[in-house]
């Protein structure tokens, strides 16, 4: 008797909270026809925003992978002073509100900040351009890979690596042939999550973007701006692009969870 | 993997260096709702510009106080077109803008002006036509929070100036009026656009107090609304300035100055007036005489001394706004 009620409640809630709003974006965006949608999406400023968002994600992704691997490896394999502290530090971006993150970056790398003012005489500017956007995106996305890889690495243990070492493998061989195959899918999964976050980030980017149209507007910023300009069609059309990018990462995630159920990507 | 990282790093460095391209590029940092306006001004200016190479004018729009702050933190603005005198003064205090910036262009460096006016529902069912109607018990009012919105600071000061005039400077009655006005405000949004959305999209309130230009634009574009201009209001200037510190280092002072002067030409003023801003050019004023009802305008300087004083007396912490809201 209780079960159907619970299931019904869950279905109803996801319908109200998730499915309806997402469906509304698409119906609203296509309300005036596909050609109007296509026109809105290919409008130069929106195209520039899409390009900037993808470029940012592409820059952030490899940095995240390298950083995540290093950090996870160090924490899982070595005992060193400050190891626990490092674990906590890596989680900070999860806990801090993105707007605070943006302001922190402005405080340090802005024209009045210690780093920003030191670089100014050389004509190097870090905020209000791509560099600033990439920096804050790195901040908000850096925990994902570590969080996914670390547990897998810990569970796998060191036995196989030690065995390889006794058989005469060098460090690179051990990583490539023994460690990496164990963590591949956790790594990919972490990278997908980080990318999804980088694409969707609004608050932190908003602080350091400078809002120069066609240059430093990422897709989420552009959507808000179009909406505030009463350009509802444009806003919803741009929103569909962002939603599609997010859905794409979801599909990838689902694929991984089917092919590699042992990773964190459980269905 | 490593190669793609190196590639990405080059892209970052490349785009930073790319900011100093050979063709001229200037950045106009502006307030929130001026996008459509400058989208028309820019091509008009570019097409008559006779400098070497290509000229690109970039735009940045956000709340003008946020923009001023970003410029202080390093946003490379060659010029500003704001809706708040105070926000330019902040830049002048920090040495980004010449101290005598208000003398560098005509009319206090304000190429166009507007005033707080009312937007009501179609047919004006409640017969709202002046500031005294805003305190009637059957009227609910929408304007943003004067603490966060420049638009609302104008509204607040306009109401105050009107009441001072109406009640012959009896401050007790002025305060009573302001109290009743604030009591009638249904929602305090943080910005001008948010307040418009509350009024238009959510259908809350009987009257929205906002710039005349915004009220006229919306009542022209959307059915169901009418603009009402009270007989007395407050002059709202839209100050412009060259950001000398940035323009000097980028060698764009002349273009920036030409650009701002263009706003004063007949062509520039015609574009400005087509967005329902009031202008000074006599031929343009005559051609558009039907567009704007007659109105008596107070100025911040004569009523409140200066913007800085008005800010301190009314909007600083413990100012009249705080006092009234506490009651």
Coordinates of C-alpha atoms in Angstrom, one line a residue:
Chain A
X1 CA 0.0 0.0 0.0
X2 CA 2.8 2.4 0.9
X3 CA 5.0 1.5 -2.0
X4 CA 2.8 2.9 -4.8
X5 CA 2.4 6.1 -2.8
X6 CA 6.1 6.6 -2.4
X7 CA 6.9 5.8 -6.0
X8 CA 4.1 8.1 -7.2
X9 CA 5.4 10.8 -4.9
X10 CA 9.0 10.5 -6.3
X11 CA 7.7 10.5 -9.9
X12 CA 5.5 13.5 -9.2
X13 CA 8.3 15.4 -7.6
X14 CA 10.8 14.8 -10.4
X15 CA 8.1 15.8 -12.8
X16 CA 7.4 19.1 -11.1
X17 CA 11.0 19.9 -10.1
X18 CA 13.1 18.6 -13.0
X19 CA 11.2 17.4 -16.1
X20 CA 8.7 20.2 -16.5
X21 CA 11.2 23.1 -16.2
X22 CA 13.7 21.5 -18.6
X23 CA 10.9 20.7 -21.1
X24 CA 9.7 24.3 -20.7
X25 CA 13.1 25.6 -21.9
X26 CA 12.8 23.7 -25.1
X27 CA 9.2 24.4 -25.8
X28 CA 9.7 28.1 -25.2
X29 CA 12.9 28.2 -27.3
X30 CA 11.2 26.5 -30.2
X31 CA 7.8 28.2 -29.8
X32 CA 8.4 30.5 -32.8
X33 CA 9.8 27.8 -35.0
X34 CA 13.2 26.2 -35.6
X35 CA 14.4 28.9 -37.9
X36 CA 13.9 31.6 -35.3
X37 CA 15.7 29.4 -32.8
X38 CA 18.6 28.9 -35.3
X39 CA 18.8 32.6 -35.9
X40 CA 18.9 33.4 -32.2
X41 CA 21.6 30.8 -31.6
X42 CA 23.8 31.9 -34.5
X43 CA 23.6 35.6 -33.5
X44 CA 27.2 36.7 -33.3
X45 CA 27.3 37.5 -29.6
X46 CA 25.7 34.3 -28.6
X47 CA 28.1 32.4 -30.9
X48 CA 31.0 34.1 -29.3
X49 CA 29.6 33.1 -25.9
X50 CA 29.3 29.5 -27.0
X51 CA 32.9 29.6 -28.3
X52 CA 34.3 31.2 -25.1
X53 CA 32.5 28.6 -22.9
X54 CA 33.8 25.7 -24.9
X55 CA 37.3 27.2 -25.1
X56 CA 37.3 27.7 -21.3
X57 CA 36.2 24.1 -20.8
X58 CA 38.9 22.8 -23.1
X59 CA 41.6 24.7 -21.2
X60 CA 40.3 23.8 -17.8
X61 CA 39.9 20.1 -18.7
X62 CA 43.6 19.1 -19.2
X63 CA 44.7 21.2 -16.2
X64 CA 42.1 19.5 -14.1
X65 CA 43.3 16.0 -15.2
X66 CA 46.9 16.7 -14.5
X67 CA 46.2 18.4 -11.2
X68 CA 43.7 15.8 -10.1
X69 CA 46.0 12.9 -10.9
X70 CA 48.9 14.4 -9.1
X71 CA 46.9 15.3 -6.0
X72 CA 45.1 11.9 -5.9
X73 CA 48.3 10.0 -6.4
X74 CA 50.1 12.0 -3.7
X75 CA 47.3 11.6 -1.2
X76 CA 46.7 7.9 -1.9
X77 CA 50.3 6.7 -2.1
X78 CA 52.4 8.8 0.3
X79 CA 52.2 9.6 3.9
X80 CA 53.5 13.2 4.5
X81 CA 52.8 15.9 6.9
X82 CA 49.8 18.0 5.9
X83 CA 48.3 15.2 3.9
X84 CA 45.0 15.4 5.8
X85 CA 45.1 19.2 5.4
X86 CA 45.6 18.8 1.7
X87 CA 42.5 16.6 1.5
X88 CA 40.5 19.4 3.2
X89 CA 42.0 22.1 1.1
X90 CA 41.0 20.4 -2.1
X91 CA 37.4 20.3 -1.0
X92 CA 37.2 24.0 -0.3
X93 CA 35.9 25.0 -3.7
X94 CA 32.9 22.7 -3.0
X95 CA 32.1 24.5 0.2
X96 CA 32.7 28.1 -0.8
X97 CA 30.0 30.0 -2.7
X98 CA 31.2 30.8 -6.3
X99 CA 30.6 34.5 -5.8
X100 CA 33.0 34.5 -2.9
X101 CA 35.5 32.7 -5.0
X102 CA 35.2 35.4 -7.7
X103 CA 35.7 38.2 -5.2
X104 CA 38.8 36.4 -3.7
X105 CA 40.4 36.2 -7.1
X106 CA 39.6 39.9 -7.7
X107 CA 41.2 40.8 -4.4
X108 CA 44.4 39.0 -5.3
X109 CA 44.7 39.2 -9.0
X110 CA 42.8 42.5 -9.6
X111 CA 44.5 45.8 -10.2
X112 CA 44.8 46.5 -6.4
X113 CA 45.7 43.0 -5.4
X114 CA 49.2 42.0 -4.6
X115 CA 49.7 39.8 -7.7
X116 CA 47.7 42.0 -10.0
X117 CA 49.5 45.2 -9.1
X118 CA 52.9 43.5 -9.3
X119 CA 52.1 42.4 -12.9
X120 CA 50.6 45.6 -14.0
X121 CA 53.9 47.4 -14.9
X122 CA 54.5 44.6 -17.4
X123 CA 51.2 45.1 -19.1
X124 CA 49.9 41.8 -17.9
X125 CA 46.3 41.7 -16.9
X126 CA 44.7 38.7 -15.3
X127 CA 41.2 39.7 -14.6
X128 CA 38.4 40.7 -16.9
X129 CA 39.6 38.5 -19.8
X130 CA 40.0 34.9 -20.7
X131 CA 42.7 34.3 -18.1
X132 CA 40.4 35.5 -15.3
X133 CA 37.6 33.3 -16.5
X134 CA 39.9 30.3 -16.7
X135 CA 41.4 30.9 -13.3
X136 CA 38.0 31.0 -11.5
X137 CA 36.7 28.0 -13.5
X138 CA 39.8 26.1 -12.4
X139 CA 39.0 27.0 -8.8
X140 CA 35.4 25.8 -8.9
X141 CA 36.2 22.6 -10.8
X142 CA 39.5 21.3 -9.3
X143 CA 38.0 19.0 -6.7
X144 CA 36.1 16.7 -9.1
X145 CA 38.9 14.6 -10.6
X146 CA 40.6 14.1 -7.2
X147 CA 37.3 13.1 -5.6
X148 CA 36.6 10.5 -8.2
X149 CA 40.1 9.1 -8.6
X150 CA 41.2 9.0 -5.0
X151 CA 38.8 6.3 -3.7
X152 CA 39.5 4.0 -6.7
X153 CA 43.2 4.5 -6.2
X154 CA 43.0 3.7 -2.5
X155 CA 40.9 0.6 -3.1
X156 CA 43.2 -0.7 -5.8
X157 CA 46.0 -0.6 -3.2
X158 CA 49.7 -0.7 -3.9
X159 CA 50.2 -4.5 -4.4
X160 CA 50.1 -4.5 -8.1
X161 CA 52.4 -1.6 -8.4
X162 CA 54.9 -3.2 -6.0
X163 CA 54.8 -6.4 -8.0
X164 CA 55.6 -4.4 -11.2
X165 CA 58.4 -2.7 -9.4
X166 CA 60.0 -6.0 -8.4
X167 CA 59.6 -7.2 -12.0
X168 CA 61.8 -4.2 -13.0
X169 CA 59.3 -1.7 -14.4
X170 CA 60.2 1.9 -14.2
X171 CA 58.0 4.6 -12.8
X172 CA 56.4 5.6 -16.1
X173 CA 55.7 2.0 -17.0
X174 CA 54.1 1.3 -13.7
X175 CA 51.8 4.3 -14.1
X176 CA 50.9 3.5 -17.7
X177 CA 50.5 -0.2 -17.5
X178 CA 49.3 -0.8 -13.9
X179 CA 47.9 2.3 -12.2
X180 CA 46.3 4.0 -15.1
X181 CA 44.1 1.1 -16.3
X182 CA 42.6 0.9 -12.8
X183 CA 41.6 4.5 -12.7
X184 CA 40.8 5.4 -16.3
X185 CA 37.1 5.5 -15.9
X186 CA 37.1 7.2 -12.6
X187 CA 39.3 9.8 -14.2
X188 CA 37.0 10.2 -17.2
X189 CA 34.0 10.5 -14.9
X190 CA 35.7 13.2 -12.8
X191 CA 36.7 15.0 -15.9
X192 CA 33.1 15.0 -17.2
X193 CA 31.7 16.3 -14.0
X194 CA 34.4 19.1 -13.9
X195 CA 33.6 20.0 -17.5
X196 CA 29.9 20.2 -16.8
X197 CA 30.6 22.5 -13.9
X198 CA 33.0 24.7 -15.9
X199 CA 30.4 25.1 -18.7
X200 CA 27.6 26.0 -16.3
X201 CA 29.5 28.2 -13.9
X202 CA 27.8 31.6 -13.4
X203 CA 28.6 33.4 -10.1
X204 CA 32.4 33.3 -10.0
X205 CA 32.7 34.1 -13.7
X206 CA 30.3 37.0 -13.4
X207 CA 32.6 38.7 -11.0
X208 CA 35.8 38.5 -13.1
X209 CA 34.3 38.7 -16.6
X210 CA 33.9 42.4 -17.1
X211 CA 30.9 41.6 -19.2
X212 CA 32.4 42.7 -22.5
X213 CA 29.9 41.7 -25.2
X214 CA 31.2 39.2 -27.7
X215 CA 34.5 38.9 -25.8
X216 CA 34.2 37.9 -22.1
X217 CA 30.6 36.8 -21.9
X218 CA 30.3 33.1 -21.3
X219 CA 27.1 31.3 -22.2
X220 CA 25.5 31.4 -18.7
X221 CA 26.2 35.2 -18.5
X222 CA 24.9 35.7 -22.0
X223 CA 21.7 34.0 -21.1
X224 CA 21.0 36.2 -18.2
X225 CA 21.9 39.3 -20.2
X226 CA 19.6 38.3 -23.1
X227 CA 16.8 37.7 -20.6
X228 CA 17.3 41.1 -19.0
X229 CA 17.2 42.7 -22.4
X230 CA 13.7 41.3 -22.9
X231 CA 15.1 39.1 -25.6
X232 CA 13.2 36.0 -24.2
X233 CA 13.6 34.0 -27.4
X234 CA 17.3 34.6 -27.6
X235 CA 17.7 33.8 -23.9
X236 CA 15.8 30.5 -24.1
X237 CA 17.5 29.6 -27.4
X238 CA 20.9 30.1 -25.7
X239 CA 19.6 28.1 -22.7
X240 CA 18.9 25.1 -24.9
X241 CA 22.5 25.1 -26.1
X242 CA 23.7 25.1 -22.5
X243 CA 21.2 22.4 -21.6
X244 CA 22.2 20.3 -24.5
X245 CA 25.9 20.6 -23.5
X246 CA 24.9 19.5 -20.0
X247 CA 22.7 16.6 -21.3
X248 CA 25.7 15.5 -23.5
X249 CA 27.8 15.1 -20.3
X250 CA 24.9 13.2 -18.7
X251 CA 24.8 10.8 -21.7
X252 CA 28.5 10.3 -21.5
X253 CA 28.2 9.6 -17.8
X254 CA 25.4 7.1 -18.4
X255 CA 27.5 5.3 -21.0
X256 CA 30.3 4.9 -18.6
X257 CA 28.1 3.6 -15.9
X258 CA 26.8 0.9 -18.2
X259 CA 30.2 -0.1 -19.6
X260 CA 32.2 0.4 -16.4
X261 CA 29.9 -0.1 -13.4
X262 CA 32.8 -0.3 -11.0
X263 CA 33.5 3.4 -11.2
X264 CA 31.7 6.1 -9.2
X265 CA 29.3 6.6 -12.1
X266 CA 26.6 4.3 -10.7
X267 CA 23.3 4.6 -12.4
Chain B
X1 CA 47.4 15.3 -23.1
X2 CA 50.4 17.4 -22.3
X3 CA 50.4 18.8 -25.8
X4 CA 46.9 20.0 -25.5
X5 CA 47.7 21.7 -22.2
X6 CA 50.6 23.5 -23.8
X7 CA 48.3 24.5 -26.7
X8 CA 45.7 25.7 -24.3
X9 CA 48.3 27.8 -22.5
X10 CA 49.4 29.4 -25.7
X11 CA 45.8 30.3 -26.5
X12 CA 45.5 32.1 -23.2
X13 CA 48.7 34.0 -23.6
X14 CA 47.8 34.7 -27.2
X15 CA 44.5 36.2 -26.4
X16 CA 45.9 38.4 -23.7
X17 CA 48.5 39.8 -26.2
X18 CA 45.7 40.1 -28.8
X19 CA 44.1 42.8 -26.8
X20 CA 46.7 45.3 -28.2
X21 CA 45.9 44.7 -31.9
X22 CA 46.9 47.3 -34.5
X23 CA 43.4 48.3 -35.5
X24 CA 41.8 50.6 -33.0
X25 CA 39.6 49.0 -30.4
X26 CA 37.9 50.9 -27.6
X27 CA 35.7 49.7 -24.8
X28 CA 32.6 51.6 -23.8
X29 CA 31.6 50.6 -20.3
X30 CA 28.0 51.4 -19.7
X31 CA 25.0 50.9 -17.5
X32 CA 22.6 48.1 -17.6
X33 CA 19.8 49.0 -20.0
X34 CA 21.7 51.0 -22.6
X35 CA 22.6 48.0 -24.9
X36 CA 20.1 48.7 -27.6
X37 CA 21.0 52.4 -27.6
X38 CA 24.7 51.9 -28.1
X39 CA 24.1 49.1 -30.6
X40 CA 22.7 51.9 -32.8
X41 CA 25.2 54.6 -31.8
X42 CA 28.3 52.5 -32.5
X43 CA 27.8 51.7 -36.2
X44 CA 26.7 55.3 -36.8
X45 CA 30.0 56.6 -35.2
X46 CA 32.2 54.0 -36.9
X47 CA 30.8 54.8 -40.4
X48 CA 31.8 58.5 -40.1
X49 CA 35.1 57.9 -38.3
X50 CA 38.1 58.8 -40.5
X51 CA 41.0 57.3 -38.5
X52 CA 43.4 54.7 -39.9
X53 CA 42.6 51.0 -39.8
X54 CA 39.4 49.5 -38.5
X55 CA 37.6 50.7 -35.5
X56 CA 35.9 48.3 -33.2
X57 CA 33.8 49.5 -30.3
X58 CA 33.2 47.0 -27.6
X59 CA 30.4 47.2 -25.1
X60 CA 30.1 46.2 -21.5
X61 CA 26.8 46.6 -19.7
X62 CA 26.0 46.0 -16.0
X63 CA 24.8 48.1 -13.1
X64 CA 26.9 51.3 -13.2
X65 CA 28.3 51.0 -9.7
X66 CA 29.4 47.4 -10.4
X67 CA 31.0 48.8 -13.6
X68 CA 32.9 51.6 -11.8
X69 CA 34.2 49.0 -9.4
X70 CA 35.4 46.7 -12.2
X71 CA 37.2 49.7 -13.8
X72 CA 39.0 50.4 -10.5
X73 CA 40.0 46.7 -10.4
X74 CA 41.4 46.8 -13.9
X75 CA 38.6 46.5 -16.5
X76 CA 40.2 48.3 -19.5
X77 CA 37.5 50.9 -20.2
X78 CA 38.5 53.7 -22.6
X79 CA 35.3 55.6 -21.7
X80 CA 32.3 55.4 -19.6
X81 CA 28.6 56.2 -20.3
X82 CA 26.9 55.9 -17.0
X83 CA 23.5 56.8 -15.5
X84 CA 25.0 58.0 -12.2
X85 CA 27.2 61.0 -11.6
X86 CA 28.5 59.4 -8.4
X87 CA 29.9 56.5 -10.2
X88 CA 32.0 58.7 -12.4
X89 CA 33.1 60.7 -9.3
X90 CA 34.4 57.5 -7.8
X91 CA 36.6 57.1 -10.9
X92 CA 37.7 60.7 -10.6
X93 CA 38.6 60.3 -7.0
X94 CA 40.8 57.4 -7.8
X95 CA 42.5 59.3 -10.6
X96 CA 41.0 57.3 -13.5
X97 CA 39.0 60.2 -14.8
X98 CA 40.0 63.9 -15.0
X99 CA 38.9 65.9 -11.9
X100 CA 37.1 68.4 -14.1
X101 CA 35.4 65.8 -16.1
X102 CA 32.1 67.6 -16.0
X103 CA 33.6 70.6 -17.8
X104 CA 35.1 68.5 -20.6
X105 CA 31.9 68.0 -22.5
X106 CA 28.8 70.2 -22.8
X107 CA 25.9 70.2 -20.3
X108 CA 27.8 68.8 -17.4
X109 CA 29.2 66.0 -19.6
X110 CA 25.7 64.7 -19.9
X111 CA 24.7 64.3 -23.6
X112 CA 21.1 63.4 -22.8
X113 CA 18.8 63.4 -19.8
X114 CA 15.7 61.9 -18.4
X115 CA 13.6 62.1 -15.3
X116 CA 11.7 59.8 -13.0
X117 CA 8.2 59.3 -14.4
X118 CA 5.4 56.8 -14.0
X119 CA 4.2 53.8 -15.9
X120 CA 0.6 52.7 -15.3
X121 CA -1.7 50.0 -16.5
X122 CA -3.5 50.8 -19.8
X123 CA -6.2 53.5 -19.5
X124 CA -4.7 54.6 -16.2
X125 CA -7.6 53.0 -14.2
X126 CA -6.5 54.7 -11.0
X127 CA -6.1 58.1 -12.4
X128 CA -2.5 58.5 -11.3
X129 CA -1.0 61.7 -12.6
X130 CA 1.2 63.2 -9.9
X131 CA 3.4 62.4 -7.0
X132 CA 0.5 63.0 -4.5
X133 CA -1.4 60.1 -6.1
X134 CA 1.4 57.7 -5.1
X135 CA 0.5 57.9 -1.4
X136 CA -3.2 57.2 -1.9
X137 CA -4.3 54.1 0.0
X138 CA -5.7 52.4 -3.0
X139 CA -2.5 52.7 -5.0
X140 CA 0.4 50.3 -4.8
X141 CA 3.8 51.4 -6.1
X142 CA 6.8 49.6 -7.5
X143 CA 10.3 51.0 -7.6
X144 CA 13.7 49.3 -6.8
X145 CA 15.6 49.6 -3.6
X146 CA 17.3 53.1 -3.4
X147 CA 20.2 51.4 -1.5
X148 CA 21.2 49.3 -4.5
X149 CA 19.6 51.0 -7.5
X150 CA 20.6 54.4 -9.1
X151 CA 17.2 54.5 -10.8
X152 CA 15.5 54.3 -7.4
X153 CA 17.8 57.0 -5.9
X154 CA 16.5 59.4 -8.5
X155 CA 12.9 58.3 -7.7
X156 CA 13.5 58.9 -4.0
X157 CA 15.1 62.3 -4.5
X158 CA 12.5 63.4 -7.0
X159 CA 9.7 62.5 -4.5
X160 CA 11.6 64.3 -1.8
X161 CA 12.2 67.4 -4.0
X162 CA 8.6 67.5 -5.1
X163 CA 7.4 67.2 -1.5
X164 CA 9.7 70.0 -0.4
X165 CA 8.3 72.2 -3.1
X166 CA 4.7 71.2 -2.5
X167 CA 4.8 71.6 1.3
X168 CA 7.0 74.8 1.2
X169 CA 10.0 73.2 2.8
X170 CA 8.1 71.8 5.8
X171 CA 10.3 68.9 6.5
X172 CA 7.9 67.2 8.9
X173 CA 5.3 67.0 6.2
X174 CA 7.9 65.9 3.7
X175 CA 8.9 63.0 6.0
X176 CA 5.2 62.1 6.4
X177 CA 4.8 62.0 2.7
X178 CA 8.0 59.9 2.1
X179 CA 6.8 57.5 4.9
X180 CA 3.5 57.0 3.2
X181 CA 5.2 56.6 -0.2
X182 CA 7.6 53.9 1.1
X183 CA 4.6 52.2 2.8
X184 CA 2.9 51.9 -0.5
X185 CA 5.9 50.2 -2.2
X186 CA 4.9 46.6 -2.8
X187 CA 8.2 45.1 -3.8
X188 CA 11.8 46.5 -3.5
X189 CA 13.8 44.9 -6.4
X190 CA 17.5 45.4 -6.5
X191 CA 17.7 47.0 -9.9
X192 CA 15.6 48.9 -12.5
X193 CA 15.1 46.0 -14.8
X194 CA 14.1 43.8 -12.0
X195 CA 11.4 46.3 -11.0
X196 CA 10.1 46.5 -14.5
X197 CA 9.9 42.7 -14.7
X198 CA 7.9 42.7 -11.4
X199 CA 5.5 45.3 -12.8
X200 CA 5.2 43.9 -16.3
X201 CA 5.7 40.1 -16.1
X202 CA 4.4 39.5 -12.6
X203 CA 1.7 42.1 -12.9
X204 CA 2.3 43.5 -9.4
X205 CA 1.5 47.1 -8.5
X206 CA -0.5 49.9 -10.0
X207 CA 2.3 52.2 -10.9
X208 CA 6.0 51.7 -11.7
X209 CA 8.3 54.7 -11.0
X210 CA 11.3 54.6 -13.4
X211 CA 13.0 56.8 -16.0
X212 CA 10.7 58.5 -18.4
X213 CA 12.8 56.9 -21.3
X214 CA 12.1 53.4 -19.9
X215 CA 8.4 54.1 -19.3
X216 CA 8.0 55.5 -22.8
X217 CA 10.0 52.7 -24.5
X218 CA 8.0 50.0 -22.8
X219 CA 4.6 51.6 -23.4
X220 CA 5.5 52.0 -27.1
X221 CA 6.7 48.4 -27.4
X222 CA 4.3 46.5 -25.2
X223 CA 0.5 46.8 -25.1
X224 CA -1.3 47.4 -21.9
X225 CA 0.8 50.2 -20.4
X226 CA 0.9 54.0 -20.5
X227 CA 3.5 56.5 -19.5
X228 CA 2.5 59.3 -17.2
X229 CA 4.9 62.3 -16.7
X230 CA 4.2 64.3 -13.5
X231 CA 4.3 68.1 -13.7
X232 CA 7.4 68.3 -11.6
X233 CA 10.4 65.8 -11.4
X234 CA 14.1 65.6 -11.0
X235 CA 16.7 66.0 -13.7
X236 CA 18.5 62.7 -14.3
X237 CA 21.8 63.2 -16.0
X238 CA 23.6 60.5 -18.0
X239 CA 27.3 61.4 -17.5
X240 CA 30.0 60.5 -19.9
X241 CA 33.8 60.6 -19.4
X242 CA 37.0 59.5 -21.0
X243 CA 38.9 57.1 -18.6
X244 CA 42.2 58.9 -19.1
X245 CA 44.4 56.5 -17.2
X246 CA 43.4 53.6 -19.5
X247 CA 43.0 55.6 -22.7
X248 CA 46.4 57.2 -22.2
X249 CA 48.2 53.9 -21.9
X250 CA 46.4 52.5 -24.9
X251 CA 46.7 55.7 -27.0
X252 CA 42.9 55.9 -27.5
X253 CA 42.2 59.3 -26.0
X254 CA 41.3 61.0 -29.3
X255 CA 39.0 58.3 -30.5
X256 CA 37.3 58.1 -27.1
X257 CA 36.9 61.9 -27.1
X258 CA 35.5 61.9 -30.6
X259 CA 33.1 59.1 -29.7
X260 CA 31.7 61.1 -26.8
X261 CA 31.5 64.2 -28.9
X262 CA 29.6 62.3 -31.5
X263 CA 26.8 61.9 -28.9
X264 CA 26.3 65.7 -29.0
X265 CA 26.1 65.9 -32.8
X266 CA 22.7 66.1 -34.5
X267 CA 23.0 62.6 -35.7
X268 CA 23.9 61.3 -32.3
X269 CA 21.2 63.2 -30.6
X270 CA 18.6 61.9 -33.1
X271 CA 19.5 58.3 -32.1
X272 CA 19.4 59.2 -28.4
X273 CA 16.0 60.8 -28.8
X274 CA 14.6 57.8 -30.7
X275 CA 15.1 55.9 -27.4
X276 CA 13.0 58.5 -25.7
X277 CA 15.9 60.3 -24.0
X278 CA 15.6 64.0 -23.8
X279 CA 18.4 65.9 -25.5
X280 CA 19.7 69.5 -25.9
X281 CA 20.3 69.9 -29.7
X282 CA 17.7 72.6 -30.7
X283 CA 16.7 71.2 -34.1
X284 CA 16.3 67.7 -32.6
X285 CA 14.3 69.1 -29.6
X286 CA 12.0 71.0 -32.0
X287 CA 11.4 68.0 -34.2
X288 CA 10.5 65.9 -31.2
X289 CA 8.4 68.4 -29.3
X290 CA 5.4 66.1 -29.2
X291 CA 7.3 63.2 -27.8
X292 CA 7.8 64.8 -24.3
X293 CA 5.3 66.5 -22.1
X294 CA 6.3 69.7 -20.4
X295 CA 7.8 69.2 -17.0
X296 CA 9.4 71.3 -14.3
X297 CA 12.8 69.9 -13.3
X298 CA 14.6 70.1 -10.0
X299 CA 18.3 69.4 -10.0
X300 CA 20.2 67.5 -7.4
X301 CA 22.6 70.4 -7.0
X302 CA 20.0 73.1 -6.2
X303 CA 17.9 70.8 -4.0
X304 CA 20.5 68.7 -2.2
X305 CA 23.8 70.6 -2.7
X306 CA 25.6 67.8 -4.5
X307 CA 25.4 64.1 -5.2
X308 CA 27.9 63.4 -2.5
X309 CA 25.8 65.3 0.0
X310 CA 22.5 63.7 -1.2
X311 CA 24.1 60.3 -0.9
X312 CA 25.3 60.9 2.6
X313 CA 22.1 62.6 4.0
X314 CA 19.6 60.2 2.4
X315 CA 21.2 56.9 1.5
X316 CA 24.2 56.6 3.8
X317 CA 23.8 54.4 6.8
X318 CA 21.5 56.2 9.3
X319 CA 20.4 58.5 6.5
X320 CA 16.7 59.5 5.9
X321 CA 16.0 56.3 4.0
X322 CA 17.1 54.2 6.9
X323 CA 15.2 56.4 9.4
X324 CA 12.0 56.2 7.3
X325 CA 12.3 52.4 6.7
X326 CA 12.7 51.9 10.5
X327 CA 9.4 53.6 11.2

